[in-house]
JSON list of C-alpha atoms and ligand atoms in Angstrom, two decimals:
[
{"chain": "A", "resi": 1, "resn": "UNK", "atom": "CA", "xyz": [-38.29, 80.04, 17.85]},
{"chain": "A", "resi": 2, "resn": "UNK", "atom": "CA", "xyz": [-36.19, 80.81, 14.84]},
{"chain": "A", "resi": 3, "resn": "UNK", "atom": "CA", "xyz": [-33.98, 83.72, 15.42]},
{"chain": "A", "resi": 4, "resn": "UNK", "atom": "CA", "xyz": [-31.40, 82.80, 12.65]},
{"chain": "A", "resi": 5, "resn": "UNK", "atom": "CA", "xyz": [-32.49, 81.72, 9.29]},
{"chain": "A", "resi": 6, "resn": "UNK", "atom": "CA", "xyz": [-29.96, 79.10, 8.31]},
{"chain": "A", "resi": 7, "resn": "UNK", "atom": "CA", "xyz": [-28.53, 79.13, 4.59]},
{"chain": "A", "resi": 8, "resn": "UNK", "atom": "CA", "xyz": [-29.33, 75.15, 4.62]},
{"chain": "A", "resi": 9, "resn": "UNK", "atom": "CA", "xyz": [-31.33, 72.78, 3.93]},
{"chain": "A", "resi": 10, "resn": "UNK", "atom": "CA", "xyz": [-33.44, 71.84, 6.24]},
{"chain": "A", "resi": 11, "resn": "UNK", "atom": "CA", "xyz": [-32.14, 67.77, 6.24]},
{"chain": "A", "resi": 12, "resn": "UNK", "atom": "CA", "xyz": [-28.40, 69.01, 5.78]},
{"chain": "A", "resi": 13, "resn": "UNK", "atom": "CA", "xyz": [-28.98, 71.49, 8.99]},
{"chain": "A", "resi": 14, "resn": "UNK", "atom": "CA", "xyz": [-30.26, 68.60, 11.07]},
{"chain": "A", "resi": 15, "resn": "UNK", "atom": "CA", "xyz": [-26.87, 66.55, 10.13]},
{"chain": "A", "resi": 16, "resn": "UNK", "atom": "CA", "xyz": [-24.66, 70.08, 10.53]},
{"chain": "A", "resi": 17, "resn": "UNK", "atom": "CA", "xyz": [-26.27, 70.83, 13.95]},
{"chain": "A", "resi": 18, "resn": "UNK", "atom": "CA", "xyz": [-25.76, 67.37, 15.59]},
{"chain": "A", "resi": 19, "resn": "UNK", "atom": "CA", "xyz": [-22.22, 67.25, 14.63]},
{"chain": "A", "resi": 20, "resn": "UNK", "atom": "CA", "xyz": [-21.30, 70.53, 16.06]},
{"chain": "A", "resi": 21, "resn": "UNK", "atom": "CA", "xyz": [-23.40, 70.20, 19.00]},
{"chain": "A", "resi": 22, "resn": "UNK", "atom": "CA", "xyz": [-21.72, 66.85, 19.51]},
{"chain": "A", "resi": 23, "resn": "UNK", "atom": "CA", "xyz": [-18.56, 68.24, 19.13]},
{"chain": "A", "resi": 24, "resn": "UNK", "atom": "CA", "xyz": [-18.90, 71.03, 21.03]},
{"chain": "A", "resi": 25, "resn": "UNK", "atom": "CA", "xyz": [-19.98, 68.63, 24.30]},
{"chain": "A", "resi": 26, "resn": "UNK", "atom": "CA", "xyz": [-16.88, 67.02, 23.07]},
{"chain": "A", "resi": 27, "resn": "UNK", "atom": "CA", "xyz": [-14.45, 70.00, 23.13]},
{"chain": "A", "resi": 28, "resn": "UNK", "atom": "CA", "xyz": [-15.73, 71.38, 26.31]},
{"chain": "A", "resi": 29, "resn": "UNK", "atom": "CA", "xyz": [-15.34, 68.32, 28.23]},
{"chain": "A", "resi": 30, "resn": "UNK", "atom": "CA", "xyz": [-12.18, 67.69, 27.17]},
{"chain": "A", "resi": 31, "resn": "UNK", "atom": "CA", "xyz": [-11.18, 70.98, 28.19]},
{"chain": "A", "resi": 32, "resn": "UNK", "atom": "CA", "xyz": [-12.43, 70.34, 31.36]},
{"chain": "A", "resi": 33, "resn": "UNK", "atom": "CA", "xyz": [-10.68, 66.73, 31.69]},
{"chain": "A", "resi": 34, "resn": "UNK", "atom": "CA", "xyz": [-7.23, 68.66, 30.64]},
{"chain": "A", "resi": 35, "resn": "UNK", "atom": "CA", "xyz": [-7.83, 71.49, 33.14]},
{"chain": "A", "resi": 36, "resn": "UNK", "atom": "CA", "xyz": [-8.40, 68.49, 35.96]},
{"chain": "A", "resi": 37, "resn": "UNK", "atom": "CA", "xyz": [-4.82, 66.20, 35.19]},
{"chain": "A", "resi": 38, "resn": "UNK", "atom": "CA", "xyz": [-3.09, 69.63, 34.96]},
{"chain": "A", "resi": 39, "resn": "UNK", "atom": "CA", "xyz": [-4.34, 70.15, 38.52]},
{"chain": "A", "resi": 40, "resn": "UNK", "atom": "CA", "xyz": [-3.97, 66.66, 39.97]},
{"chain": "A", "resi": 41, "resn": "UNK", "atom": "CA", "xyz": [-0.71, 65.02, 38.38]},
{"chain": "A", "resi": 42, "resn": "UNK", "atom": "CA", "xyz": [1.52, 64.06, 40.61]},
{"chain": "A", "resi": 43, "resn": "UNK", "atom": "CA", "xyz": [5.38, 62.28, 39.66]},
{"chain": "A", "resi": 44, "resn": "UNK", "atom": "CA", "xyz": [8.63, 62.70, 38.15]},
{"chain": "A", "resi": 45, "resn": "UNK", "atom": "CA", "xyz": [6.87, 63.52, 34.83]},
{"chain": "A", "resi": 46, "resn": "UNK", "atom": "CA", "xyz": [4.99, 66.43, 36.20]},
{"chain": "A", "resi": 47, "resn": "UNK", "atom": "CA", "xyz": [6.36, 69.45, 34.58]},
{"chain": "A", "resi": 48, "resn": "UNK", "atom": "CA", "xyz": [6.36, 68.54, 30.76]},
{"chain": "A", "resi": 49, "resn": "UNK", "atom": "CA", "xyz": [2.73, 66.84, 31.58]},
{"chain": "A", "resi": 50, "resn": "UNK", "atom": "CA", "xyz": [1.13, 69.86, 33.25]},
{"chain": "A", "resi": 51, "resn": "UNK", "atom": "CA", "xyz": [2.28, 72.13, 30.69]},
{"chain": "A", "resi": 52, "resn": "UNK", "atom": "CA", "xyz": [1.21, 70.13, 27.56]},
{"chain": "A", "resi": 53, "resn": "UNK", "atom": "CA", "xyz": [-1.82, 69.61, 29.58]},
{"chain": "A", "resi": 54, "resn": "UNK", "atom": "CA", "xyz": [-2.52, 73.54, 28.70]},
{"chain": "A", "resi": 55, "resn": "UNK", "atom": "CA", "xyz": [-2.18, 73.18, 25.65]},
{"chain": "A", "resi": 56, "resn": "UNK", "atom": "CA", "xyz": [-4.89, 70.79, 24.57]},
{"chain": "A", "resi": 57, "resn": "UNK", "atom": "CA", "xyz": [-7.24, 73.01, 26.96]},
{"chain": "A", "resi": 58, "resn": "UNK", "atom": "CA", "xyz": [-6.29, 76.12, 25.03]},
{"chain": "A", "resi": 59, "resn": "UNK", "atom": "CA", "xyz": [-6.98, 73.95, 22.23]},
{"chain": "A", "resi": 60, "resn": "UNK", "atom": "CA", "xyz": [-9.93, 72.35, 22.60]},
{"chain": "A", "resi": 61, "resn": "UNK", "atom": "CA", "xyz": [-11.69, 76.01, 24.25]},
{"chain": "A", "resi": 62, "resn": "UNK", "atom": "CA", "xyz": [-10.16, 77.93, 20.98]},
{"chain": "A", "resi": 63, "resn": "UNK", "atom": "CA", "xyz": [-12.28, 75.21, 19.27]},
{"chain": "A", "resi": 64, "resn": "UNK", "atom": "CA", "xyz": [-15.00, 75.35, 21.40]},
{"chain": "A", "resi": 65, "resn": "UNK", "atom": "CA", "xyz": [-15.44, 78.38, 20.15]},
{"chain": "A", "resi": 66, "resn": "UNK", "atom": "CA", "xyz": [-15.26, 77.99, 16.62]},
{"chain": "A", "resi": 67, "resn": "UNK", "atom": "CA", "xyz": [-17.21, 75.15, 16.56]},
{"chain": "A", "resi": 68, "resn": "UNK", "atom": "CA", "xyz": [-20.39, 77.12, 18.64]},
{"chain": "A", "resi": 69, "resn": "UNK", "atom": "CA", "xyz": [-20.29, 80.08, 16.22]},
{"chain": "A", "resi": 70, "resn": "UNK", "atom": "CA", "xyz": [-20.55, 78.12, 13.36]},
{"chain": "A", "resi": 71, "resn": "UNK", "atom": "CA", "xyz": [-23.80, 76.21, 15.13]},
{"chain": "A", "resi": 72, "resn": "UNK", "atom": "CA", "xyz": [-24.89, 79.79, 15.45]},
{"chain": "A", "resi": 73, "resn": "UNK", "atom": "CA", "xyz": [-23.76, 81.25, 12.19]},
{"chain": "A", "resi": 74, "resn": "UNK", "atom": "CA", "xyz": [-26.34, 78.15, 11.08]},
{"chain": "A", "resi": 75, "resn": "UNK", "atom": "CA", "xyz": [-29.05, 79.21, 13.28]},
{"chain": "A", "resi": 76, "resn": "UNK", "atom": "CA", "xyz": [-28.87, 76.23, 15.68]},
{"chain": "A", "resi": 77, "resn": "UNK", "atom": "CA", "xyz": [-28.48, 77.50, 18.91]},
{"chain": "A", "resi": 78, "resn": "UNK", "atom": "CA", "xyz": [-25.38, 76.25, 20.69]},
{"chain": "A", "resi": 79, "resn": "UNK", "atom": "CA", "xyz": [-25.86, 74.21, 23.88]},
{"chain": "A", "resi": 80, "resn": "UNK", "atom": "CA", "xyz": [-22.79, 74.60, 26.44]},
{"chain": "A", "resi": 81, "resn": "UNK", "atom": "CA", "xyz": [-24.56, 74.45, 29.52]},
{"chain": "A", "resi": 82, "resn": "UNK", "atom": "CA", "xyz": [-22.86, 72.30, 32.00]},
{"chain": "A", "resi": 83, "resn": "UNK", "atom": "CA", "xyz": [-25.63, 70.20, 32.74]},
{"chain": "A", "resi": 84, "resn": "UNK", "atom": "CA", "xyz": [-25.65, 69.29, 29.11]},
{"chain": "A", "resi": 85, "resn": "UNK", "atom": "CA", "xyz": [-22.38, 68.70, 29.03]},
{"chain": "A", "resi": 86, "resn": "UNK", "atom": "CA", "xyz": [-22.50, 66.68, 32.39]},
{"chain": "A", "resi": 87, "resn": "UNK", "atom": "CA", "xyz": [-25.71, 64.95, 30.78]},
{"chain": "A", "resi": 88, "resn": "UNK", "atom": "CA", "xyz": [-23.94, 64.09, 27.06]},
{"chain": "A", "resi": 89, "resn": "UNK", "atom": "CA", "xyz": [-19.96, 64.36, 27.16]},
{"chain": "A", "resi": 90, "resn": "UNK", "atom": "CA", "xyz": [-18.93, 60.34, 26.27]},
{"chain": "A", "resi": 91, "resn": "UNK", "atom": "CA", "xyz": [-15.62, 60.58, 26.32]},
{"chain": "A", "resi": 92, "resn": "UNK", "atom": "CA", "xyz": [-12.95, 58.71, 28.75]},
{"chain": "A", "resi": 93, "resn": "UNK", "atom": "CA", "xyz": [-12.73, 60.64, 31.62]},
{"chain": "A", "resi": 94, "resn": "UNK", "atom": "CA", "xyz": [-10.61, 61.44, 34.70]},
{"chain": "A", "resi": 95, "resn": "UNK", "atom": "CA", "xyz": [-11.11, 59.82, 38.09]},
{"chain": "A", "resi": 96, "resn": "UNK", "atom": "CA", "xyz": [-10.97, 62.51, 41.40]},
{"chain": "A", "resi": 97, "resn": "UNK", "atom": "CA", "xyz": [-8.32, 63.02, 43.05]},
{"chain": "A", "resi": 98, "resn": "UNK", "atom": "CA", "xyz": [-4.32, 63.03, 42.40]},
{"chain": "A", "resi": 99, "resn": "UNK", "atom": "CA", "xyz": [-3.42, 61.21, 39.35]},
{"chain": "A", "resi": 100, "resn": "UNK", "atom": "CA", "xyz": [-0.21, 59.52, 38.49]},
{"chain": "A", "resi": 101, "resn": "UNK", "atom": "CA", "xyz": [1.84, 61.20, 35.42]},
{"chain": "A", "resi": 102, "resn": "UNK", "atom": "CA", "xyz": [1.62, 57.74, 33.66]},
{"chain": "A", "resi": 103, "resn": "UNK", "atom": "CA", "xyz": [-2.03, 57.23, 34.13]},
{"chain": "A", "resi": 104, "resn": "UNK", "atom": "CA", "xyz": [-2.79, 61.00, 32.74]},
{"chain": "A", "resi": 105, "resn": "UNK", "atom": "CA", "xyz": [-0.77, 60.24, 29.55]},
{"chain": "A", "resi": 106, "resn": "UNK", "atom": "CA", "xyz": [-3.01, 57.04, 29.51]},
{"chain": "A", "resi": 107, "resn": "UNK", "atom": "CA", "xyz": [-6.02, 59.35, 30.40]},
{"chain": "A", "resi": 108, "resn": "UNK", "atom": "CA", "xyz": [-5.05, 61.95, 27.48]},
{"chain": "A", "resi": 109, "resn": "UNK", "atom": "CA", "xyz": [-4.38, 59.52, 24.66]},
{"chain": "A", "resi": 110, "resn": "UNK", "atom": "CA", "xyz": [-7.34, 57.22, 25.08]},
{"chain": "A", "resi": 111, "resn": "UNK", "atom": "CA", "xyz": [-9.89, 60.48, 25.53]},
{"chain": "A", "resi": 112, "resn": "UNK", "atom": "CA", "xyz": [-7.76, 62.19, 22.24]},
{"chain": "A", "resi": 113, "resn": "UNK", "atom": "CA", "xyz": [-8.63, 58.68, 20.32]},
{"chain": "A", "resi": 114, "resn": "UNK", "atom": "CA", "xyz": [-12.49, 58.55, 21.20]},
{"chain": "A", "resi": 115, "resn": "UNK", "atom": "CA", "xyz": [-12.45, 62.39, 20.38]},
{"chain": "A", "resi": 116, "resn": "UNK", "atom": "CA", "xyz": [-10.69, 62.11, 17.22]},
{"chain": "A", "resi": 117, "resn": "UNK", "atom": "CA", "xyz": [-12.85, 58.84, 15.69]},
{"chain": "A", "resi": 118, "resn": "UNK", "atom": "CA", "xyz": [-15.81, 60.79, 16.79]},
{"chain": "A", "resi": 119, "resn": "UNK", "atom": "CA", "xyz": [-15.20, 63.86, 14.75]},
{"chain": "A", "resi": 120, "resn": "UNK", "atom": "CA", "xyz": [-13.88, 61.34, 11.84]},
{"chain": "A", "resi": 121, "resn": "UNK", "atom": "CA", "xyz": [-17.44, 60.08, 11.84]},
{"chain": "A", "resi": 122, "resn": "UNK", "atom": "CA", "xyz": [-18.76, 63.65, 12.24]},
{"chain": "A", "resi": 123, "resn": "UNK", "atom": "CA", "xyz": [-16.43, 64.68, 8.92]},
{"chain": "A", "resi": 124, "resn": "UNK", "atom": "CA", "xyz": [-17.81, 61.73, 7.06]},
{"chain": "A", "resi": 125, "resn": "UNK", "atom": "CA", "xyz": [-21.34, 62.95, 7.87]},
{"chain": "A", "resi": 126, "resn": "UNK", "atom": "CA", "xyz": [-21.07, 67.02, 7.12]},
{"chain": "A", "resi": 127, "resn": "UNK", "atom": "CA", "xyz": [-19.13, 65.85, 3.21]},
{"chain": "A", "resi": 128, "resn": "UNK", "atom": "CA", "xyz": [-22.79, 66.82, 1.66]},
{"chain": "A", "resi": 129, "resn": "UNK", "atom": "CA", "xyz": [-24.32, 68.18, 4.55]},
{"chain": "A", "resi": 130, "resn": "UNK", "atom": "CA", "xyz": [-21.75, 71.11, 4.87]},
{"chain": "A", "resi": 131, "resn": "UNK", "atom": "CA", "xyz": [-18.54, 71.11, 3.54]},
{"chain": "A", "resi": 132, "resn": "UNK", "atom": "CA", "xyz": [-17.78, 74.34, 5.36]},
{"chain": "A", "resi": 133, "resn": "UNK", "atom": "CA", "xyz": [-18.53, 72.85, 8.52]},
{"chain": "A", "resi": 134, "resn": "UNK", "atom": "CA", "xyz": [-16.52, 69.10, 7.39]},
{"chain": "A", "resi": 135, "resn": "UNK", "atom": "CA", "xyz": [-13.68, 71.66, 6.96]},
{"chain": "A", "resi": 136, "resn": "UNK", "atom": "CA", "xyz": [-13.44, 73.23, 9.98]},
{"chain": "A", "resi": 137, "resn": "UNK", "atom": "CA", "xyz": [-13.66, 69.79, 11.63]},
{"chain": "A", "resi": 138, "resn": "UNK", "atom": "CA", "xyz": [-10.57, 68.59, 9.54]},
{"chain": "A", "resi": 139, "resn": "UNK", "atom": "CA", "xyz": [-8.68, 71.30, 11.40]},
{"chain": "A", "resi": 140, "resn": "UNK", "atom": "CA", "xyz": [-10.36, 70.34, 14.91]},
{"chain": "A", "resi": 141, "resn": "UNK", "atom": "CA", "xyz": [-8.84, 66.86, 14.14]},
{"chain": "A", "resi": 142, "resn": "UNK", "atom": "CA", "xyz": [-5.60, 67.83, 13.18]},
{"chain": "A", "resi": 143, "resn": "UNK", "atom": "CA", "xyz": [-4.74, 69.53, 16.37]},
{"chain": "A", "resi": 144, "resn": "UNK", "atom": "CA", "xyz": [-6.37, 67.08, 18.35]},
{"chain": "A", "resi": 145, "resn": "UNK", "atom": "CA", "xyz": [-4.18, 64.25, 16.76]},
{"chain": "A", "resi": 146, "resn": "UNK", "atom": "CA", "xyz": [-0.93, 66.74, 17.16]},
{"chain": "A", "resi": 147, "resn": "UNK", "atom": "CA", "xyz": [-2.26, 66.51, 21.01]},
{"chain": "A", "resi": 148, "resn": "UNK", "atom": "CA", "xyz": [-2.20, 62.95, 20.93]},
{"chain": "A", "resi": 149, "resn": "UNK", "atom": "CA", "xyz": [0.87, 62.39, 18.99]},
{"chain": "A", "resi": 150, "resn": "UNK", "atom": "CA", "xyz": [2.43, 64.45, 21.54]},
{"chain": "A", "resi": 151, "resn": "UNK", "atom": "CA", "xyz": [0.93, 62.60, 24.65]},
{"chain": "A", "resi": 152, "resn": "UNK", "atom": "CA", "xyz": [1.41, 59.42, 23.03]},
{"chain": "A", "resi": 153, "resn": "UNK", "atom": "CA", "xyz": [5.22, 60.00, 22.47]},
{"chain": "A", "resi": 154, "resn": "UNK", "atom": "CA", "xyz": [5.33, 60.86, 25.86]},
{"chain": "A", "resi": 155, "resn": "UNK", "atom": "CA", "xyz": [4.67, 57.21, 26.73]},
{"chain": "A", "resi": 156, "resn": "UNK", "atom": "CA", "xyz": [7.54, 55.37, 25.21]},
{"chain": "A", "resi": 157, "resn": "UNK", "atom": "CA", "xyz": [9.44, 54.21, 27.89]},
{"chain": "A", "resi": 158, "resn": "UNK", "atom": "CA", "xyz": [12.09, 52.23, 25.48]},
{"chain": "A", "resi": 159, "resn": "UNK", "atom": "CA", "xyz": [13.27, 52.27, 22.43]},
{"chain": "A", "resi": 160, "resn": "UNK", "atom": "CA", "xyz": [11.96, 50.15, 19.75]},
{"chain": "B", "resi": 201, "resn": "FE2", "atom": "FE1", "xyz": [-2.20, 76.23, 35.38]}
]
């Protein structure tokens, strides 16, 4: 059923929707990774952790959300249902239970990475597709490499 007549092609659509689909599975996941460490960490690192923590799930729900109105805006209907997510998100992932401060920044900066050279592929795809959509993933990937700057910083134990 096509509710929303797209302003694409019907090739570039098919390229557009994937990424934005994909990256929504992404974003959502991620949020929900954060939203678990923030709960869980445990150690001497706990505060500055738990509140950055916050801050990549605002991020990555603000972009959530961004992200599934322009799938919309398209006319591809946005999938965020958690079985889809449980079903697609490929992204490193959080273990149950309480996690140690060091193994969350090890946790944040390796799930950042795979989310960050995922959405450099996805930017590299929508350059003809959609440059309206490449753009908005540009800023996705800023913020999420601002995240991981700030996570990986976090991990220098000496100097050098
Ligand atoms: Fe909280």
């Amino acid at each position: 059923m096509t509710v929303v007549k797209s302003t694409l092609p019907e090739e570039a659509l098919g390229v557009t929707g994937t990424a934005l689909q994909d990256t929504l599975v992404d974003l959502l996941g991620l949020s929900l990774v954060g939203k678990q460490a923030h709960w869980n960490i445990v150690g001497p690192r706990f505060r500055s952790i738990h509140l950055q923590l916050d801050e990549v799930v605002a991020t990555a729900r603000a972009h959530s959300d961004t992200v599934a109105e322009r799938a919309s805006a398209l006319g591809v209907p946005p999938d965020g249902r958690p079985e889809t997510i449980a079903a697609t998100f490929a992204l490193p992932g959080t273990k149950d239970g309480w996690l140690r401060d060091t193994e969350v920044v090890e946790l944040m900066v390796s799930s950042l990475e795979a989310a960050i050279g995922r959405l450099r592929e996805r930017i590299e795809a929508t350059e003809k597709a959609d440059p309206v959509t490449q753009d908005l993933l540009i800023t996705i990937t800023a913020d999420l490499e601002k995240q991981r700057w700030m996570f990986q910083a976090e991990n220098h134990t000496s100097a050098g």
